[in-house]
Backbone as a chain_set.jsonl record, in Angstrom:
{"seq": "XXXXXXXXXXXXXXXXXXXXXXXXXXXXXXXXXXXXXXXXXXXXXXXXXXXXXXXXXXXXXXXXXXXXXXXXXXXXXXXXXXXXXXXXXXXXXXXXXXXXXXXXXXX", "coords": {"N": [[0.82, -1.485, -0.167], [0.372, 2.119, -0.633], [0.812, 3.445, 1.984], [3.047, 2.148, 2.628], [5.193, 3.097, 0.824], [8.448, 4.015, -0.193], [9.157, 4.25, 2.705], [11.585, 3.02, 4.919], [12.203, -0.308, 6.049], [13.728, -0.463, 8.386], [11.466, 1.601, 9.634], [8.977, 0.813, 9.437], [9.008, -1.602, 11.507], [7.888, -3.918, 11.269], [8.041, -6.855, 12.512], [8.041, -6.15, 14.998], [5.075, -5.303, 15.132], [4.055, -6.952, 13.618], [5.362, -9.546, 13.96], [6.324, -10.83, 11.317], [9.448, -11.222, 9.41], [11.364, -9.774, 7.047], [13.261, -10.929, 4.07], [14.059, -10.676, 2.069], [14.172, -8.696, -0.938], [11.952, -8.599, -4.187], [11.881, -7.441, -6.988], [11.868, -5.137, -10.22], [14.029, -3.877, -12.849], [14.05, -0.947, -14.273], [14.642, -1.156, -17.275], [12.719, -3.962, -16.994], [13.663, -6.193, -15.719], [14.147, -9.072, -13.451], [15.1, -8.087, -10.341], [16.777, -8.883, -7.641], [17.367, -8.416, -3.935], [18.508, -8.826, -0.988], [17.355, -8.111, 2.044], [17.525, -5.387, 4.367], [17.876, -3.366, 7.154], [17.766, -1.038, 6.431], [16.37, -0.838, 3.525], [14.256, 0.029, 1.606], [11.41, 0.017, 0.503], [9.529, 0.108, -2.514], [6.515, 1.195, -4.814], [4.928, -2.019, -6.348], [6.95, -3.714, -5.188], [7.896, -7.352, -4.387], [7.908, -9.663, -1.184], [10.222, -11.772, -0.044], [9.647, -13.462, 2.969], [9.479, -14.028, 6.789], [7.026, -15.49, 8.756], [4.664, -15.961, 11.245], [1.043, -16.793, 10.36], [-1.211, -15.755, 10.687], [0.3, -13.169, 11.668], [0.548, -12.437, 8.887], [-1.574, -12.104, 7.766], [-2.843, -9.848, 9.622], [-0.697, -8.373, 8.631], [-1.104, -7.919, 5.128], [-3.744, -7.076, 5.584], [-3.262, -4.355, 6.758], [-1.458, -3.472, 4.592], [-3.538, -3.652, 2.608], [-5.733, -2.29, 3.236], [-7.874, -3.893, 4.34], [-9.353, -6.461, 4.921], [-7.447, -9.985, 3.481], [-7.354, -12.381, 1.503], [-5.218, -15.425, 2.348], [-2.816, -16.91, 0.875], [-2.939, -20.409, 0.483], [-0.526, -22.98, 1.686], [1.787, -25.426, 0.439], [1.354, -28.599, 0.737], [3.211, -29.999, 3.016], [6.962, -31.684, 2.192], [7.338, -34.143, 3.373], [6.265, -36.298, 5.922], [3.994, -35.508, 8.882], [5.318, -35.859, 12.323], [4.623, -38.605, 14.328], [2.34, -39.574, 11.451], [2.037, -42.285, 9.645], [4.724, -44.116, 7.646], [5.728, -44.233, 4.668], [5.153, -46.864, 2.019], [7.654, -48.577, 1.51], [8.922, -49.04, -2.495], [9.88, -50.08, -5.31], [13.173, -48.593, -6.712], [13.353, -46.851, -9.489], [14.7, -48.411, -12.787], [17.089, -45.946, -13.033], [17.622, -44.532, -11.253], [19.151, -47.254, -9.863], [22.161, -47.858, -8.966], [25.691, -48.959, -9.486], [26.632, -51.812, -7.899], [29.726, -51.142, -5.413], [32.856, -52.568, -6.173], [34.224, -54.99, -4.7], [37.69, -54.945, -3.528]], "CA": [[0.165, 0.18, -0.202], [0.764, 3.624, -0.343], [1.562, 4.15, 3.494], [4.571, 1.328, 2.965], [6.121, 3.022, 0.218], [9.532, 4.851, 0.395], [9.794, 3.882, 4.08], [12.468, 1.379, 5.467], [12.143, -2.124, 6.716], [13.431, -0.014, 10.619], [10.499, 2.011, 9.793], [7.822, -0.24, 9.756], [9.045, -2.248, 12.604], [7.135, -5.159, 10.955], [8.65, -7.999, 13.277], [7.275, -5.819, 16.142], [4.757, -4.805, 14.606], [3.033, -8.004, 13.164], [5.84, -10.811, 13.81], [6.441, -10.823, 10.226], [10.359, -10.547, 9.046], [11.198, -10.105, 5.276], [14.555, -11.281, 4.077], [14.869, -10.71, 0.5], [12.537, -7.717, -1.989], [12.391, -8.962, -5.515], [11.43, -5.869, -8.051], [11.625, -5.121, -11.33], [14.224, -2.815, -13.109], [13.954, 0.227, -15.577], [14.531, -2.39, -18.187], [11.659, -4.476, -16.204], [14.388, -7.135, -15.829], [13.443, -9.044, -12.257], [16.483, -8.377, -9.216], [16.077, -9.731, -6.243], [18.355, -8.032, -3.228], [18.802, -9.135, 0.452], [16.705, -6.737, 2.889], [18.418, -5.177, 5.49], [17.017, -2.058, 7.803], [17.682, 0.512, 5.265], [15.986, -1.039, 2.437], [12.634, 1.187, 1.577], [10.014, -0.295, 0.104], [8.905, 1.003, -3.851], [5.564, -0.191, -5.492], [5.616, -3.546, -6.949], [7.462, -4.685, -4.848], [7.831, -8.882, -3.684], [8.819, -9.731, -0.272], [9.962, -12.482, 0.656], [9.478, -12.847, 4.246], [8.982, -15.529, 7.516], [6.612, -15.046, 9.792], [3.3, -16.29, 11.464], [-0.175, -17.28, 9.475], [-1.498, -14.518, 11.7], [1.021, -12.28, 11.059], [0.377, -12.262, 7.936], [-2.989, -11.471, 8.033], [-2.546, -8.501, 9.694], [0.257, -7.28, 7.34], [-1.882, -7.785, 4.395], [-5.323, -6.063, 5.897], [-2.701, -2.892, 6.546], [-1.296, -2.611, 3.587], [-4.84, -3.778, 1.359], [-6.992, -1.632, 4.272], [-9.105, -4.85, 4.558], [-9.227, -8.237, 5.192], [-7.473, -10.247, 2.366], [-7.454, -14.429, 2.35], [-4.146, -16.293, 2.525], [-2.998, -18.44, -0.019], [-2.501, -21.522, 0.593], [0.937, -23.699, 1.682], [2.018, -26.604, -0.364], [1.262, -29.646, 1.452], [4.33, -30.486, 3.408], [7.022, -33.02, 1.374], [8.217, -34.851, 4.916], [4.702, -36.741, 6.664], [4.819, -34.831, 10.212], [5.57, -36.766, 13.543], [3.804, -39.742, 13.895], [1.812, -39.998, 10.659], [2.612, -43.761, 8.776], [5.238, -43.782, 6.848], [5.254, -44.712, 3.184], [5.825, -47.801, 1.706], [8.926, -48.661, -0.019], [9.223, -48.844, -3.257], [11.19, -50.466, -6.235], [13.642, -47.714, -7.638], [13.08, -46.506, -11.213], [15.977, -48.504, -13.175], [18.126, -45.477, -14.014], [18.231, -44.717, -9.843], [19.577, -48.156, -9.477], [23.887, -47.303, -9.008], [25.766, -50.504, -9.387], [26.632, -52.136, -6.577], [30.266, -51.027, -5.39], [33.622, -53.705, -6.557], [35.166, -54.97, -3.532], [39.129, -55.295, -3.725]], "C": [[1.051, 1.665, -0.287], [1.748, 3.853, 0.99], [2.941, 2.857, 3.752], [5.564, 2.294, 1.784], [6.604, 4.501, 0.621], [9.92, 5.024, 1.681], [10.749, 3.158, 4.062], [11.905, 0.441, 6.08], [12.066, -1.286, 8.998], [12.217, 0.519, 10.649], [9.377, 1.417, 10.289], [7.869, -1.274, 10.39], [8.435, -3.485, 12.18], [7.381, -6.268, 11.658], [8.375, -7.57, 14.214], [5.799, -5.861, 16.105], [3.37, -5.977, 14.412], [3.912, -9.646, 13.499], [6.394, -11.162, 12.287], [8.384, -10.067, 9.317], [10.707, -10.757, 7.47], [12.839, -10.204, 5.242], [14.692, -10.895, 2.551], [13.881, -9.259, -0.474], [13.097, -8.552, -3.553], [11.185, -7.808, -5.658], [11.955, -5.916, -9.228], [12.296, -3.704, -11.705], [13.804, -1.612, -13.916], [13.386, -0.465, -17.504], [13.549, -3.913, -17.931], [12.369, -5.75, -16.556], [14.462, -7.454, -14.107], [14.885, -8.537, -10.933], [15.746, -9.094, -7.666], [17.654, -9.422, -4.978], [17.597, -8.486, -1.933], [17.939, -7.976, 1.526], [17.261, -6.442, 3.917], [17.115, -3.645, 6.111], [16.847, -1.096, 7.507], [17.196, 0.302, 3.886], [14.488, -0.509, 2.313], [12.04, 0.846, 0.24], [9.846, 0.914, -1.309], [7.479, -0.026, -4.032], [5.859, -0.63, -6.117], [6.259, -4.213, -6.731], [7.692, -5.619, -4.081], [8.115, -8.705, -2.313], [8.549, -11.157, 0.08], [10.058, -12.686, 2.331], [9.082, -13.956, 5.11], [8.45, -14.863, 8.453], [5.758, -15.908, 10.301], [1.824, -15.961, 10.497], [-0.73, -15.571, 9.765], [-1.202, -13.095, 11.304], [1.162, -11.12, 9.76], [-0.396, -11.402, 6.722], [-2.871, -10.06, 8.092], [-1.824, -8.063, 9.153], [-0.657, -7.107, 6.068], [-3.097, -6.759, 4.349], [-4.475, -4.985, 5.886], [-2.781, -2.403, 5.679], [-3.053, -2.767, 2.323], [-5.478, -2.681, 2.021], [-8.343, -2.508, 4.298], [-8.524, -6.404, 4.681], [-8.517, -8.824, 3.745], [-7.049, -11.866, 2.98], [-5.84, -14.382, 1.679], [-4.007, -16.931, 1.541], [-2.277, -19.311, 0.668], [-0.925, -22.066, 0.948], [1.066, -24.697, 1.14], [2.097, -27.112, 0.868], [2.91, -29.744, 1.669], [4.58, -31.603, 2.689], [7.878, -34.208, 2.595], [6.781, -34.957, 5.707], [4.92, -36.214, 8.188], [4.351, -36.671, 11.223], [4.404, -37.603, 13.667], [2.853, -40.047, 12.902], [2.612, -41.466, 10.1], [3.465, -43.759, 8.011], [5.111, -44.599, 5.392], [5.909, -45.806, 2.885], [6.898, -47.757, 0.634], [8.839, -49.152, -1.313], [10.379, -49.06, -4.601], [11.93, -49.044, -6.588], [13.73, -47.774, -9.229], [14.431, -47.688, -11.455], [17.093, -47.322, -13.444], [18.088, -45.049, -12.09], [18.681, -45.723, -9.269], [21.195, -47.864, -9.581], [24.035, -49.142, -8.709], [26.407, -50.546, -8.485], [28.584, -51.762, -6.043], [32.162, -52.097, -5.86], [34.35, -53.792, -4.996], [37.369, -55.302, -4.364], [39.411, -56.872, -4.352]], "O": [[2.204, 1.961, 0.024], [2.911, 4.25, 1.065], [3.602, 2.722, 4.782], [6.777, 2.149, 1.937], [6.091, 5.476, 1.17], [10.849, 5.78, 1.964], [10.866, 2.487, 3.036], [10.889, 0.693, 6.728], [11.35, -1.356, 9.997], [11.55, 0.128, 11.607], [8.924, 1.534, 11.428], [6.994, -2.108, 10.155], [8.552, -4.307, 13.089], [6.533, -7.051, 11.23], [8.275, -8.517, 14.994], [5.233, -6.445, 17.029], [2.216, -5.925, 14.838], [3.326, -10.718, 13.346], [7.127, -12.147, 12.377], [8.55, -8.944, 8.84], [10.365, -11.74, 6.812], [13.576, -9.722, 6.102], [15.826, -10.931, 2.075], [12.661, -9.277, -0.307], [14.22, -8.939, -3.876], [10.21, -7.442, -5.001], [12.664, -6.91, -9.388], [11.811, -2.634, -11.338], [12.588, -1.736, -14.063], [12.487, -0.339, -18.336], [13.721, -4.868, -18.688], [11.94, -6.434, -17.486], [14.741, -6.518, -13.358], [15.818, -9.289, -11.215], [14.745, -9.516, -7.088], [18.722, -10.024, -5.094], [16.372, -8.521, -1.817], [18.332, -6.814, 1.422], [17.595, -7.42, 4.585], [16.059, -3.199, 5.662], [16.071, -0.257, 7.963], [17.514, 1.132, 3.035], [13.668, -0.832, 3.172], [12.235, 1.385, -0.849], [9.977, 2.136, -1.232], [7.264, -1.194, -3.71], [6.843, -0.303, -6.779], [6.534, -5.208, -7.402], [7.792, -5.262, -2.907], [8.598, -7.607, -2.036], [7.49, -11.715, 0.364], [10.702, -11.8, 2.892], [8.436, -14.868, 4.594], [8.969, -13.899, 9.015], [5.985, -17.009, 9.798], [1.674, -14.847, 9.995], [-0.583, -14.55, 9.092], [-1.919, -12.203, 10.851], [1.522, -9.956, 9.588], [-0.218, -10.709, 5.721], [-2.81, -9.249, 7.168], [-2.137, -6.89, 8.947], [-1.024, -5.938, 5.946], [-3.381, -5.932, 3.482], [-4.737, -4.302, 4.896], [-3.484, -1.437, 5.383], [-3.391, -1.965, 1.453], [-5.898, -1.894, 1.172], [-9.499, -2.085, 4.283], [-7.5, -7.069, 4.519], [-8.919, -8.229, 2.746], [-6.687, -12.344, 4.055], [-5.392, -13.611, 0.831], [-4.953, -17.607, 1.136], [-1.246, -19.107, 1.309], [-0.054, -21.428, 0.357], [0.012, -25.289, 1.369], [2.607, -26.586, 1.857], [3.729, -29.608, 0.76], [3.73, -32.427, 2.354], [8.886, -34.886, 2.399], [6.195, -33.944, 6.087], [5.996, -36.487, 8.719], [3.724, -37.718, 11.066], [3.321, -37.318, 13.155], [2.205, -41.011, 13.31], [3.833, -41.551, 10.232], [2.978, -43.114, 7.083], [4.341, -45.547, 5.236], [7.064, -45.969, 3.28], [7.031, -47.242, -0.476], [8.494, -50.313, -1.093], [11.4, -48.405, -4.808], [11.079, -48.177, -6.786], [14.143, -48.691, -9.938], [15.158, -47.908, -10.486], [18.065, -47.701, -14.098], [19.057, -45.672, -11.657], [18.798, -45.561, -8.054], [21.418, -47.536, -10.746], [23.342, -50.035, -8.222], [26.895, -49.513, -8.028], [29.07, -52.678, -6.706], [32.573, -51.661, -4.785], [34.863, -52.876, -4.353], [37.86, -55.738, -5.405], [40.562, -57.261, -4.552]]}, "num_chains": 1, "name": "protein.A"}
C-alpha cells in the first residue's frame, strides 16, 4: 500500500508490529528485469515490490490487512514434503532402472 512506499524496513518495524521478518525484496529494474536483493533495515519499499518474508499466518494476515486496507485471504501453503511426526511411513517402492547404482566393487 501507499503507506509503505518509500519507507524503510526499520521504520515499518514489521517484526515488532506483525511478527513478520522480510528476508529479501524482489523488484523490476527500468528494463523490466527481475532483481532480488537481501533485505536490510535500510531497505526502502517501492510500489510493485514483492517480499520474501518469514512469519506466522496471523502476522501475515494482519500485515496484508494493513497493506490492502481490509481483510485479504492468504494463499495456501503447499503440503509438506515430509509427513508430520506420528504419520504412517510411506510404503517402500522399487527404484526405477535409472535410479539403481551399480554395487561397489570390492578389491
